[in-house]
Each structure stands twice: as C-alpha cells, then as structure tokens.
Coordinates of C-alpha atoms in Angstrom, one line a residue:
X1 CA 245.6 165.8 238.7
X2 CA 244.6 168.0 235.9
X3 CA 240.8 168.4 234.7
X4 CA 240.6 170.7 231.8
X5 CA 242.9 173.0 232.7
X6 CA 242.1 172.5 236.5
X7 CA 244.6 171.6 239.3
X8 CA 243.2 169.2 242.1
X9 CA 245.4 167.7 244.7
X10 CA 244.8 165.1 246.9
X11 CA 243.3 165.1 250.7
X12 CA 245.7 166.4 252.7
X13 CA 248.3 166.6 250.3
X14 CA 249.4 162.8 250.2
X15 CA 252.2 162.3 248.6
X16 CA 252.9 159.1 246.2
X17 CA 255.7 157.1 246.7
X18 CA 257.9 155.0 244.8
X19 CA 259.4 152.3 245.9
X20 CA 262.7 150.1 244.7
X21 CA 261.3 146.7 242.8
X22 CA 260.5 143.5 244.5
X23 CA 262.8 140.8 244.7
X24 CA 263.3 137.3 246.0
X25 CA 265.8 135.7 247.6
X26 CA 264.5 132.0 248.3
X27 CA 261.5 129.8 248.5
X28 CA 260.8 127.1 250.7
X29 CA 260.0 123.9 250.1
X30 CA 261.4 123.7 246.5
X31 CA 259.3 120.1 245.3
X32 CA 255.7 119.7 244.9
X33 CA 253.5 117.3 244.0
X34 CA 252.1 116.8 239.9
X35 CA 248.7 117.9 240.8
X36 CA 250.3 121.0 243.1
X37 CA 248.4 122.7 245.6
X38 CA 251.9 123.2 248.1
X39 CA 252.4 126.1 250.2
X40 CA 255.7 128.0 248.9
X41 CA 257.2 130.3 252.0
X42 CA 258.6 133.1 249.9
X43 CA 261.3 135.4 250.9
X44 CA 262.3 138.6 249.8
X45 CA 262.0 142.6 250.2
X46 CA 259.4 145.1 249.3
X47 CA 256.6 142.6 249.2
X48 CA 253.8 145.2 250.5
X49 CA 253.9 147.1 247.1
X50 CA 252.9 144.6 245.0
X51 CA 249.0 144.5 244.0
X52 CA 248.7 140.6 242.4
X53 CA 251.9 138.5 242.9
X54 CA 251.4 135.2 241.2
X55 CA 254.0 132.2 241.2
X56 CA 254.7 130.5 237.7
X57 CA 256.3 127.1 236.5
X58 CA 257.6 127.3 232.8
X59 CA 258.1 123.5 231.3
X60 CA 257.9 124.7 227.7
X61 CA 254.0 126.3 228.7
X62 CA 253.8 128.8 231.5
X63 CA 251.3 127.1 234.4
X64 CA 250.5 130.2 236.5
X65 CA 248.9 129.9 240.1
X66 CA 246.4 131.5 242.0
X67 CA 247.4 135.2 243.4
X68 CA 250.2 134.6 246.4
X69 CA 248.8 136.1 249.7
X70 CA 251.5 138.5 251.1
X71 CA 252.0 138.5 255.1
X72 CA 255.3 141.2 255.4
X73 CA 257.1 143.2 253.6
X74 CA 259.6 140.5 253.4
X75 CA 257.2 137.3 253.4
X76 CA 254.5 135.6 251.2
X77 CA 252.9 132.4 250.6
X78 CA 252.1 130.9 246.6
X79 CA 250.0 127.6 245.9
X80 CA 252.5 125.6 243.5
X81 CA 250.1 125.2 240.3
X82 CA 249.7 122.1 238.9
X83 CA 251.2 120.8 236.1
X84 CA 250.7 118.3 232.8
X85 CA 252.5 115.4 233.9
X86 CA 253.6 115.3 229.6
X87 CA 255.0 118.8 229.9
X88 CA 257.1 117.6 232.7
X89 CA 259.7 114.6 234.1
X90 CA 259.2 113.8 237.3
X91 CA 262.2 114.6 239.6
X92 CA 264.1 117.0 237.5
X93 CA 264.4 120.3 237.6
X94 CA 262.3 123.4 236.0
X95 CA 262.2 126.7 236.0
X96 CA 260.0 128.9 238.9
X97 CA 259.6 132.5 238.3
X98 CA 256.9 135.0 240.3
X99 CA 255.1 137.3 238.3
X100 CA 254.5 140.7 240.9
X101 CA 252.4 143.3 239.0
X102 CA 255.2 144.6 236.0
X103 CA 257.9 142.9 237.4
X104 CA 258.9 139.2 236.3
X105 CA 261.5 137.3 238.3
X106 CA 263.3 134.2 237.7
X107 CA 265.5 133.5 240.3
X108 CA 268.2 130.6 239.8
X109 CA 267.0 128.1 242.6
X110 CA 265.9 124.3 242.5
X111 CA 262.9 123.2 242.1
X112 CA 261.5 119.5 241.5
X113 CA 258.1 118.0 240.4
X114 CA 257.0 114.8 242.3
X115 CA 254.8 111.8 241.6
X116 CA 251.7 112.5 243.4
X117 CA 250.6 110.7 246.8
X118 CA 248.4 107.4 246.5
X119 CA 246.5 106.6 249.1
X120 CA 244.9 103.3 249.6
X121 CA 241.2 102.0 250.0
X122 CA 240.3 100.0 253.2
X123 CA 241.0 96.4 252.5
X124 CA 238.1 95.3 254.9
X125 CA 235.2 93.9 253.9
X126 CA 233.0 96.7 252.2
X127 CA 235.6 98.7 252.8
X128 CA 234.8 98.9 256.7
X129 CA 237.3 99.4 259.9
X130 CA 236.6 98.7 263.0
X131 CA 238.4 100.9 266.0
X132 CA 238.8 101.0 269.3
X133 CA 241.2 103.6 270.0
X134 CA 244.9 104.3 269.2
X135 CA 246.2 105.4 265.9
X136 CA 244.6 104.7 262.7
X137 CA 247.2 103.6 260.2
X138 CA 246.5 104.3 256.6
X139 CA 248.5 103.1 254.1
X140 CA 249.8 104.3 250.3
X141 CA 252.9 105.0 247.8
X142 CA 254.9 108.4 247.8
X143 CA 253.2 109.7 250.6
X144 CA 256.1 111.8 251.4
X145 CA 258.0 112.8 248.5
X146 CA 256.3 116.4 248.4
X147 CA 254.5 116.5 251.8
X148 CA 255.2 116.4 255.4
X149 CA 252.8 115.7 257.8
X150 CA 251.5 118.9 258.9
X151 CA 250.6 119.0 255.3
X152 CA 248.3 116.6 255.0
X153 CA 244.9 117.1 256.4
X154 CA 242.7 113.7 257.4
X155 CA 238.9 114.0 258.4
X156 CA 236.5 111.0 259.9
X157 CA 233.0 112.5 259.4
X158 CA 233.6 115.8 260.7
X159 CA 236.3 115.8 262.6
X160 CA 239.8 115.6 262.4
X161 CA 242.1 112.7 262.6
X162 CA 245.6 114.1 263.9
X163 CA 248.5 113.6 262.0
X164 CA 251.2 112.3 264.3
X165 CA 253.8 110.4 261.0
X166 CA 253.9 110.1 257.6
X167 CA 256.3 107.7 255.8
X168 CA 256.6 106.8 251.9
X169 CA 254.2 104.4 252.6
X170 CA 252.0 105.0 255.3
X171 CA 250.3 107.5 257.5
X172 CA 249.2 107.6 260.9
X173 CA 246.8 109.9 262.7
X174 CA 244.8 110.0 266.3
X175 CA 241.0 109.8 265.6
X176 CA 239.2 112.1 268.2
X177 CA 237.8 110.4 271.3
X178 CA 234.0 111.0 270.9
X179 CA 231.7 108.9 269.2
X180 CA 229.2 111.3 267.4
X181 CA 226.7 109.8 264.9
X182 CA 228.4 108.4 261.1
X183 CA 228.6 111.8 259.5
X184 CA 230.4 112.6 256.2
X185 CA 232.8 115.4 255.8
X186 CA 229.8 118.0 255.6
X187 CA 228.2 117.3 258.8
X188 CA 225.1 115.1 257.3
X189 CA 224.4 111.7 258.0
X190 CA 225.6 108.7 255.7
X191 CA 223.5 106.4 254.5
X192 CA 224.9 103.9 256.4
X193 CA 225.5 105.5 260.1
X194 CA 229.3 104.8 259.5
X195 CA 232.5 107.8 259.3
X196 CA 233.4 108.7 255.5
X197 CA 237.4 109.1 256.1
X198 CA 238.9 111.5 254.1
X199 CA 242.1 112.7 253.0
X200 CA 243.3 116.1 251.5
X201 CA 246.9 116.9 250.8
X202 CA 247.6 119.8 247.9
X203 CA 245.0 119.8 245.2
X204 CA 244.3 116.2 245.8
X205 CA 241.2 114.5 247.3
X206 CA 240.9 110.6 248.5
X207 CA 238.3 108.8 250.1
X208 CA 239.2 105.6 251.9
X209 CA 236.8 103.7 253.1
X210 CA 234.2 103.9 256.0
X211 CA 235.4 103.9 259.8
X212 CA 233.1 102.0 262.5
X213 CA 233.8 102.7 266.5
X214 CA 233.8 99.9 268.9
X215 CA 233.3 100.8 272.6
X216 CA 236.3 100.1 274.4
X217 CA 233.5 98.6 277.4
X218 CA 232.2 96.0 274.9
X219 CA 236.1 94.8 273.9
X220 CA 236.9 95.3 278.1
X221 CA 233.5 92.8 278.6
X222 CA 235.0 90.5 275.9
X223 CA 238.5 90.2 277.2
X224 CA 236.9 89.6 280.6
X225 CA 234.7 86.6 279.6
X226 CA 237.7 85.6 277.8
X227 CA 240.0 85.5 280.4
X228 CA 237.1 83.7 283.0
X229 CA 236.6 81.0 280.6
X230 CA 240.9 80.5 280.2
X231 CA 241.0 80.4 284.2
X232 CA 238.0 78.0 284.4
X233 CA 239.4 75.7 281.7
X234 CA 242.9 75.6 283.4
X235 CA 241.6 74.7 286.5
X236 CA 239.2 71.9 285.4
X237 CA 242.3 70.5 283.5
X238 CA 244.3 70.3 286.7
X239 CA 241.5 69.0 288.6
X240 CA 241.3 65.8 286.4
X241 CA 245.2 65.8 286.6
X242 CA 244.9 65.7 290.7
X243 CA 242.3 63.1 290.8
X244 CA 244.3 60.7 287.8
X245 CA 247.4 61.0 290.4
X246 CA 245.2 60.2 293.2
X247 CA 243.9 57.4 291.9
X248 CA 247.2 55.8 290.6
X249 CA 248.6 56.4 294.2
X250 CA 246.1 54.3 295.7
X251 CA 247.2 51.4 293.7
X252 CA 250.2 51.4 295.4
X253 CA 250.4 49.8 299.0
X254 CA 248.4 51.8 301.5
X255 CA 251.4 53.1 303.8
X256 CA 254.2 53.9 301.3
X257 CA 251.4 54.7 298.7
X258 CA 249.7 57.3 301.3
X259 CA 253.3 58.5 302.1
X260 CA 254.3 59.4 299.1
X261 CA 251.2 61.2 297.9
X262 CA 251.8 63.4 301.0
X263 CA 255.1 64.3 299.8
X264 CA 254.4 65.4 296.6
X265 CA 251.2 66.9 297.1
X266 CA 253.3 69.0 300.3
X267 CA 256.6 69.4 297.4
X268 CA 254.0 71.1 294.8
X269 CA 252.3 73.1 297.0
X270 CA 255.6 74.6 298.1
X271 CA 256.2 75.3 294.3
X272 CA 253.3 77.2 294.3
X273 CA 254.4 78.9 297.0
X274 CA 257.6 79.8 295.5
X275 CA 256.2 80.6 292.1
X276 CA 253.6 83.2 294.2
X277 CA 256.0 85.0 295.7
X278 CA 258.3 85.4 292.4
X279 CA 258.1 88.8 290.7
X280 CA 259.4 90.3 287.9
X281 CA 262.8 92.1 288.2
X282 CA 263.4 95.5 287.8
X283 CA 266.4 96.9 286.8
X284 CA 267.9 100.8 286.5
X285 CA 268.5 102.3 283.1
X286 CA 272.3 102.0 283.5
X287 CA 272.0 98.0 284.1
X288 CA 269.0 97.4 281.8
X289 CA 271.2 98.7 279.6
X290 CA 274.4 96.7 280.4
X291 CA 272.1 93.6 280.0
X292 CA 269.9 94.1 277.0
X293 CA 271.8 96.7 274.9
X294 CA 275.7 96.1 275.6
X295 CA 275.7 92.8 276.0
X296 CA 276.6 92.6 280.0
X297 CA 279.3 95.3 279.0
X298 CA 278.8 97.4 282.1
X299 CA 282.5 98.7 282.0
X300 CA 281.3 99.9 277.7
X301 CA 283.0 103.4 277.1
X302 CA 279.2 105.1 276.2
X303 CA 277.8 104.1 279.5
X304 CA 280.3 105.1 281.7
X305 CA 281.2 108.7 279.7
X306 CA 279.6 111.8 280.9
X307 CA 279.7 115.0 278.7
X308 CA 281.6 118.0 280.1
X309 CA 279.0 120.7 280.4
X310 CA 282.1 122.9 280.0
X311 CA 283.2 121.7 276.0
X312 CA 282.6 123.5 273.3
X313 CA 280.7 121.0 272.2
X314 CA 278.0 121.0 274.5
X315 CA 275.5 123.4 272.7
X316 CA 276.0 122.1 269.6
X317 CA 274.6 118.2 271.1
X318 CA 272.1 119.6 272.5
X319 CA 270.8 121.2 269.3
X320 CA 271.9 118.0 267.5
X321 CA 269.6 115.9 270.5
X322 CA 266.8 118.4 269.6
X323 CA 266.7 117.8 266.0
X324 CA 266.8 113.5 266.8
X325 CA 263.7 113.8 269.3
X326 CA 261.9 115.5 265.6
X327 CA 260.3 112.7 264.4
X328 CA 260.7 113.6 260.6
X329 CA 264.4 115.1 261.1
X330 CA 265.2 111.3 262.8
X331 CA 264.0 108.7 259.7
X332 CA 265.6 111.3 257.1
X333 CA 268.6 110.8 259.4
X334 CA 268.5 107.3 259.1
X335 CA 267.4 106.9 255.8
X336 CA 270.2 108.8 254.6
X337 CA 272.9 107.1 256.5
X338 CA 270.5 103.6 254.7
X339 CA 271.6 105.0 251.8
X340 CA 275.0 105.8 251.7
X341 CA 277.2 102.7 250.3
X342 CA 280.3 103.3 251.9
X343 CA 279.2 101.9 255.6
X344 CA 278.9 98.7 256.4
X345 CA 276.6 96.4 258.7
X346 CA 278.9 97.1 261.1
X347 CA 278.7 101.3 260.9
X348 CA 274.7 100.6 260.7
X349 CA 274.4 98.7 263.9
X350 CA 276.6 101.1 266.0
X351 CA 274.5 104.0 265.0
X352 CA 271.5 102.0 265.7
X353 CA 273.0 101.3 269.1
X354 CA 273.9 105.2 270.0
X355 CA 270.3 106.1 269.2
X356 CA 269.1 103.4 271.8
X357 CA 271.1 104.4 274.0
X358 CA 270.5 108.2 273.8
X359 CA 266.7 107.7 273.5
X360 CA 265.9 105.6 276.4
X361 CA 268.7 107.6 278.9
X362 CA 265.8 110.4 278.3
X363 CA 262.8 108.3 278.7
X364 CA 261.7 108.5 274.9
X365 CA 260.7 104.5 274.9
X366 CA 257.5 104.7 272.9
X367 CA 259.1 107.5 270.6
X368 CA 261.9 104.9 269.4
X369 CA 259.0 102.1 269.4
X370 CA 256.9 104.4 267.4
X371 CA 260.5 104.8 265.1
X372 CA 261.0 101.0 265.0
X373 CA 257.8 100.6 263.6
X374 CA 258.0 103.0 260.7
X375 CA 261.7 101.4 259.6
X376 CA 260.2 97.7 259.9
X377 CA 257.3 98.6 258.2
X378 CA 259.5 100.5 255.3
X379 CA 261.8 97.4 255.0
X380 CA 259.1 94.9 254.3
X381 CA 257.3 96.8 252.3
X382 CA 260.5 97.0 250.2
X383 CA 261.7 93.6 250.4
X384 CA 258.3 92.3 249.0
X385 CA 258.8 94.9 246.0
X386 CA 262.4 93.8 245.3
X387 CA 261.8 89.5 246.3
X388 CA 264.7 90.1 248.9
X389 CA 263.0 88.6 251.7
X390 CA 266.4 87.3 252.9
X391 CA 268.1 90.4 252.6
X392 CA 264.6 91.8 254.5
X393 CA 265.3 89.7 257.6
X394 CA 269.2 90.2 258.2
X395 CA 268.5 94.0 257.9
X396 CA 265.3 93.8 260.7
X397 CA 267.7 91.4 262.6
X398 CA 270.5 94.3 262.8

C-alpha cells in the first residue's frame, strides 16, 4: 500500500490471492415449511472465500435468510427463510438463489414451499396426560411434509423427549426415565408442578399440553390388587357352584347318588389336571411361518429359497435390506407403492407378505409392529376424512 508517496508492504510479505468464484452444484432437502427455519446442506466449491453467504427465495419479493455457516470448502448450511404465504402457492415451485459476497447464483434446481406442521393440544381434561412409560404419541396434520424426524425437537420440562417416528399425522418420542420436579422448558417450576411439553420444528413453536408421571410401583400395586380380587371372585363363584352340585346330588338315592358325585368330582379333577399341565406351543420361525403367514404352505417357493451368496445380486439386497430396516425409507416405500394405481389388492398383499417375511426371518418383530401401527393409524385417520369407513376396513383387513 501507498501512503503519500510511501511504499509499505505487508508482514512477511504475504501475498493476496485470488481465487475462481463460488459455485453450487445442489442443495439438500429442496421443500421447507411456510414459516421456514430448515437446514439446506449446500454443495459446491470454493466455499472458504466467501465473507457473508446468504440463501434467497424470489416469489415476486426477494425473502433473504440469515448468513449460511460454511463447514468446507465444498460444504455449507442456510436456514430456508420464511415466506408470505400470499407471495407463494403451496407445493409449486420457486426460484432459490445464494447471494456469496458479489456473486449471485441461481442455480436451476427444485424447490417447493409446504404447508406448515400442526400440532395438536392434549385432549385430556385441562389439557393433562398421564404416563407411565413407553412412547408418548402426539398427534397433528402435515407433520412430515417438510420435516423428518431428526428435525423436529420435543422437550418435557427440561428434558428431551426422543424422537423415534414421525408420520403426516402423528409423532412419537421416548420421554426420559427420571421423574424431576414439573419444570418448564427454562428449568423453573410451573405453577402447577406438572411438565410444559414443547415442540420446535423450523421457526415454529407449539405448546401441547401438560405431562403428569405416574410411578410404574403405584400402576404394578394396582394391577396386583386387581388381579387378587379377580382370583378371589373366581373362586367364591366356584365354591357356590360345588356346594349347588352337592346339594342336588344328595337328592338323589344315597348309593348311586354318592357314586356318581365321586365320578365327576374324580372326572373334573383330572381336567384340572390336564388343563395344568397344558402349555403353550412354540413353534420355529420356518413353521410359525408356514402356519400363520403362508397359510400351512410349508412347501411355498419364499420359504424354502435360499440366496446364492455367490449372485450378483447379493450386494445389491443387502443394501436394498438396509434401506427397509430405515424406518422413514420403509413407510415412503410403502406409501408410494399405496399410491400407484396400476397394482391391485392382489400386488399390495404380496408385498405386504414379503416384508413379513423378511422382517421377522431377522428378528425385527416390534420394528414391523411399530410399522403396523403407523399404516393403521394413517388409514383411519383417512377414512374418517374421506367417510370411507368400508373402504377403511377391507384395506386394514389386507
């Protein structure tokens, strides 16, 4: 640099360096929700040079995000800003540029808008759930459309609720074990002792009701008591029916009336007997499946085949398997094959039956419950809305 005539270099005689413009070669995912907020994985080149990259949605007026956080040279991260839902249709395409200190790209790739997630209040009383363990199941509309459920972030007081599924319609998420004090999302204590539950997806915010832990000893001293009283009321009830059949055999003559009693008395205790020693039968995968699956079909062509480890097949199933055991890769599998027209009840229930089979060979029983449950709870829900109850039950019956 020049000062009046004087030459100063800098330290060390650094040089300055130019470098070739950024660019970007795809972003990923390419929807977001109306009120934005989503993560955009950006990829590119020459990422480090750039002081303030911002991400930008044009819809007829520019909506500009917060400055994008570069991790590479090749890599960086945008918030997708939100938009005016009247500057924009929901589900149709618009136009994503980035705006990287003088250099304004466009690139031609999708992207979509989405109608934001809804989720619902607690329908208990004052808004109030009781649990005692498990998953807690929240429910809603378009849960999914622009969010998976790493995405979505659920809090009960101060703690976190794990996200294990999100469907279009409900969410589900393990509440931690410990019972601390009712706390709210800050750490401070409600008014009324309870869990504030909380939900933050994007830019969006929801509050859903109150949460209220049972002790699993006081439900265990329940189901006790319970099951005591159950025993002690079956028991009374065949006491009276023993001393009704005693009496009516005494009204009979003495020696064939005596007789008689003896035999049946000797005939049910040897029932007993029998019904004591009974237990329940367990059967190998291969003829569980036979029986419950195949219909008795032990000689069926996908029991009985075994895959050449030798094909050149074999890598590509076991990728395929991998992606089926991904909960979110498995309903859109199945919710696109839902959707195409061109199979039949027919196509639907043989798929439905390969998947059975696959998932229990490998032991994945309360993975495909877990999948059951989303699909039932999908195709109610759906029914109701379209008054195809009929329709409902043929599809939960295949």
């Amino acid at each position: 640099m020049y000062f009046d005539g004087a030459e100063r270099l800098a330290p060390d005689y650094k040089t300055f360096v130019f470098t070739n413009d950024p660019e970007v070669s795809s972003f990923y995912p390419t929807t977001s929700m109306i009120s934005g907020g989503r993560e955009i994985n950006v990829t590119g080149q020459y990422f480090t040079s750039i002081q303030k990259p911002k991400m930008f949605v044009n819809t007829g007026k520019l909506f500009v995000s917060e400055p994008c956080l570069v991790h590479s040279f090749n890599n960086m991260v945008c918030i997708s800003p939100p938009v005016e839902l009247s500057r924009v249709k929901v589900d149709r395409q618009v136009l994503v540029g980035f705006i990287m200190d003088a250099v304004v790209l466009q690139p031609d790739l999708d992207f979509k808008f989405k109608d934001d997630p809804v989720y619902y209040m607690f329908t208990e009383e004052g808004n109030v759930r009781d649990y005692i363990g498990g998953q807690l199941v929240i429910e809603g509309e378009n849960l999914n459309l622009a969010s998976v459920a790493r995405e979505v972030s659920v809090t009960i007081g101060k703690d976190e609720c794990k996200v294990v599924s999100l469907s279009d319609i409900q969410l589900n998420c393990v509440a931690p074990d410990n019972i601390p004090r009712g706390l709210n999302k800050t750490g401070y204590l409600t008014e009324s002792g309870l869990f504030e539950v909380r939900i933050e997806v994007g830019n969006l915010r929801f509050f859903v009701g109150y949460l209220k832990y049972t002790t699993v000893e006081m439900h265990t001293i329940l189901g006790v008591n319970v099951g005591l009283a159950a025993a002690l009321a079956i028991s009374l009830v065949i006491v009276i029916i023993m001393t009704i059949a005693l009496c009516y055999l005494r009204n009979k003559t003495f020696g064939s009336g005596i007789g008689k009693a003896e035999n049946r008395l000797e005939m049910m205790e040897m029932d007993n007997r029998k019904r004591q020693a009974m237990v329940l039968p367990f059967l190998d995968f291969f003829n569980y499946t036979a029986n419950m699956i195949c219909d008795g079909q032990a000689d069926n062509p996908v029991l009985n085949r075994r895959l050449q480890r030798d094909t050149g097949h074999t890598k590509s199933l076991e990728q395929f398997y991998s992606l089926l055991v991904d909960e979110s890769f498995c309903l859109v599998f199945i919710r696109t094959l839902e959707d195409q027209k061109k199979m039949t009840a027919d196509h639907k229930a043989t798929v439905g039956f390969l998947l059975s089979i696959i998932l229990q060979r490998e032991r994945h029983m309360l993975y495909l419950t877990e999948l059951l449950k989303v699909l039932l709870a999908e195709t109610v829900v759906k029914a109701n809305r379209t008054g195809r109850r009929g329709q409902c039950l043929k599809e939960m019956i295949l």
